[in-house]
Every structure is written in C-alpha cells, then in structure tokens.
Amino acid sequence: QARLVESGGGLVQAGGSLRLSCAASGRTFSSYTMAWFRQAPGKERQFVTAITWSTGITYYADSVKGRFTISRDNAKTTVYLQMNSLKPEDTAVYYCAAKYSGSSSSPQDYNYWGQGTQVTVSS
C-alpha cells in the first residue's frame, strides 16, 4: 500500500522560507508524478507544483513560480518543496500526492495522498 507522509510545515513570517518533505513508501514511484496541492479554509484544493519522478520535469502554478521549487531525492524516495518569499496568501494545508504516469493539475487525477501539513504565514 502506497504511503505519503508530509513534514516540515509551521509558522513563518512573510518573506520567510520553509521546506516541506514528502516521504513516499509502499511501492516503486519511478513511473509516478508527485505533486503538492494546498487547501485554505473554505477554498478548493489548489495545484501548487508537480515533478515527474523519472525525468525530473517540473510544473508550477503561476502563483508560486519563482518562489517555490520542487525536487526529489531518488535514494530517499522523498519529494521536497522549498518555499521562499512566503506570503500570507500561501497559508494553507499542504498535501503531497502521487499519480501514475503523466502530469495533471487536477486533484481528482491523483491516486495517493498524504495527511497534509499546515503552513501559516503571518503578515
């Protein structure tokens, strides 16, 4: 059974940085696309970024381009989200997700989800 476990969330001031981690286990993810989504209170789950595990090709939402970076560590089967220049509007629960083959920005296309980690950016 695939399992995704996020960590690294917390409280940070505007302009600060955080790094989220997503530890993947339970299956071979080499053919998967790994993504980060976020959900603020009262809002729909929103695509943030994704990376194709095999090729390292990355995709970003316009709202985070130039500030966030997704990466993966094959040896540790861990995906990271480096978040810089954080803004109060980045406040949300951040979820790691995985889908088999191909990229997508739609949460409905993802098969596996972590439990989420809270990121709060104060102004």
One Martini backbone bead per residue (centre of mass of N, CA, C, O) as a GRO file, in nm:
protein
  123
    1GLN     BB    1   0.094   0.038   0.025
    2ALA     BB    2   0.075   0.353  -0.026
    3ARG     BB    3   0.283   0.621   0.123
    4LEU     BB    4   0.236   0.958   0.254
    5VAL     BB    5   0.467   1.188   0.429
    6GLU     BB    6   0.449   1.485   0.584
    7SER     BB    7   0.676   1.768   0.641
    8GLY     BB    8   0.763   2.114   0.769
    9GLY     BB    9   0.567   2.273   0.890
   10GLY     BB   10   0.445   2.615   0.986
   11LEU     BB   11   0.557   2.920   1.125
   12VAL     BB   12   0.582   3.228   0.929
   13GLN     BB   13   0.704   3.499   0.799
   14ALA     BB   14   0.697   3.721   0.582
   15GLY     BB   15   0.964   3.620   0.356
   16GLY     BB   16   1.005   3.346   0.425
   17SER     BB   17   1.098   2.996   0.494
   18LEU     BB   18   1.026   2.658   0.366
   19ARG     BB   19   1.047   2.291   0.407
   20LEU     BB   20   0.906   2.028   0.246
   21SER     BB   21   0.815   1.683   0.303
   22CYS     BB   22   0.791   1.359   0.111
   23ALA     BB   23   0.739   1.036   0.209
   24ALA     BB   24   0.781   0.745   0.015
   25SER     BB   25   0.587   0.433   0.015
   26GLY     BB   26   0.498   0.087  -0.100
   27ARG     BB   27   0.636   0.168  -0.378
   28THR     BB   28   0.713   0.235  -0.706
   29PHE     BB   29   0.776   0.583  -0.829
   30SER     BB   30   0.914   0.608  -1.121
   31SER     BB   31   0.607   0.642  -1.277
   32TYR     BB   32   0.552   0.903  -1.123
   33THR     BB   33   0.366   1.178  -1.009
   34MET     BB   34   0.451   1.453  -0.808
   35ALA     BB   35   0.264   1.654  -0.567
   36TRP     BB   36   0.140   1.981  -0.476
   37PHE     BB   37  -0.106   2.087  -0.253
   38ARG     BB   38  -0.366   2.326  -0.151
   39GLN     BB   39  -0.570   2.429   0.149
   40ALA     BB   40  -0.792   2.658   0.232
   41PRO     BB   41  -1.026   2.790   0.405
   42GLY     BB   42  -1.308   2.754   0.196
   43LYS     BB   43  -1.135   2.607  -0.023
   44GLU     BB   44  -1.000   2.470  -0.281
   45ARG     BB   45  -0.800   2.258  -0.412
   46GLN     BB   46  -0.456   2.342  -0.505
   47PHE     BB   47  -0.227   2.374  -0.731
   48VAL     BB   48   0.137   2.398  -0.726
   49THR     BB   49   0.316   2.124  -0.791
   50ALA     BB   50   0.533   1.916  -1.012
   51ILE     BB   51   0.693   1.581  -1.060
   52THR     BB   52   0.873   1.373  -1.256
   53TRP     BB   53   1.049   1.119  -1.149
   54SER     BB   54   1.218   1.021  -1.402
   55THR     BB   55   1.287   1.330  -1.533
   56GLY     BB   56   1.224   1.608  -1.356
   57ILE     BB   57   0.984   1.742  -1.446
   58THR     BB   58   0.829   2.063  -1.408
   59TYR     BB   59   0.550   2.224  -1.229
   60TYR     BB   60   0.368   2.545  -1.210
   61ALA     BB   61   0.213   2.775  -1.057
   62ASP     BB   62   0.193   3.107  -1.100
   63SER     BB   63   0.188   3.185  -0.785
   64VAL     BB   64   0.498   3.026  -0.744
   65LYS     BB   65   0.677   3.130  -0.940
   66GLY     BB   66   1.009   3.186  -0.818
   67ARG     BB   67   0.956   3.059  -0.506
   68PHE     BB   68   0.918   2.762  -0.582
   69THR     BB   69   1.062   2.421  -0.522
   70ILE     BB   70   1.089   2.115  -0.677
   71SER     BB   71   1.204   1.791  -0.550
   72ARG     BB   72   1.417   1.489  -0.567
   73ASP     BB   73   1.506   1.180  -0.387
   74ASN     BB   74   1.574   0.873  -0.483
   75ALA     BB   75   1.706   0.733  -0.235
   76LYS     BB   76   1.463   0.852  -0.033
   77THR     BB   77   1.186   0.889  -0.155
   78THR     BB   78   1.178   1.219  -0.178
   79VAL     BB   79   0.988   1.516  -0.156
   80TYR     BB   80   1.029   1.865  -0.223
   81LEU     BB   81   0.941   2.201  -0.077
   82GLN     BB   82   1.059   2.507  -0.162
   83MET     BB   83   0.983   2.807   0.030
   84ASN     BB   84   0.983   3.138  -0.077
   85SER     BB   85   0.862   3.433  -0.021
   86LEU     BB   86   0.636   3.437   0.175
   87LYS     BB   87   0.280   3.457   0.200
   88PRO     BB   88  -0.024   3.481   0.340
   89GLU     BB   89  -0.160   3.331   0.084
   90ASP     BB   90   0.002   3.051   0.157
   91THR     BB   91  -0.198   2.971   0.352
   92ALA     BB   92  -0.211   2.616   0.435
   93VAL     BB   93  -0.272   2.298   0.343
   94TYR     BB   94  -0.027   2.059   0.261
   95TYR     BB   95  -0.016   1.826  -0.015
   96CYS     BB   96   0.068   1.511  -0.104
   97ALA     BB   97   0.095   1.352  -0.436
   98ALA     BB   98  -0.002   1.065  -0.653
   99LYS     BB   99   0.058   0.957  -0.998
  100TYR     BB  100   0.020   0.766  -1.274
  101SER     BB  101   0.138   0.885  -1.520
  102GLY     BB  102   0.159   1.186  -1.570
  103SER     BB  103   0.028   1.501  -1.570
  104SER     BB  104  -0.147   1.715  -1.321
  105SER     BB  105  -0.381   1.970  -1.173
  106SER     BB  106  -0.584   1.750  -1.077
  107PRO     BB  107  -0.689   1.595  -0.793
  108GLN     BB  108  -0.859   1.357  -0.928
  109ASP     BB  109  -0.585   1.217  -1.059
  110TYR     BB  110  -0.506   1.130  -0.772
  111ASN     BB  111  -0.435   0.840  -0.568
  112TYR     BB  112  -0.235   0.972  -0.355
  113TRP     BB  113  -0.224   1.075  -0.001
  114GLY     BB  114  -0.163   1.278   0.239
  115GLN     BB  115  -0.236   1.446   0.550
  116GLY     BB  116  -0.081   1.698   0.590
  117THR     BB  117   0.048   2.044   0.623
  118GLN     BB  118   0.090   2.328   0.805
  119VAL     BB  119   0.082   2.666   0.669
  120THR     BB  120   0.190   2.977   0.824
  121VAL     BB  121   0.156   3.326   0.729
  122SER     BB  122   0.268   3.616   0.859
  123SER     BB  123   0.239   3.984   0.851
   0.00000   0.00000   0.00000
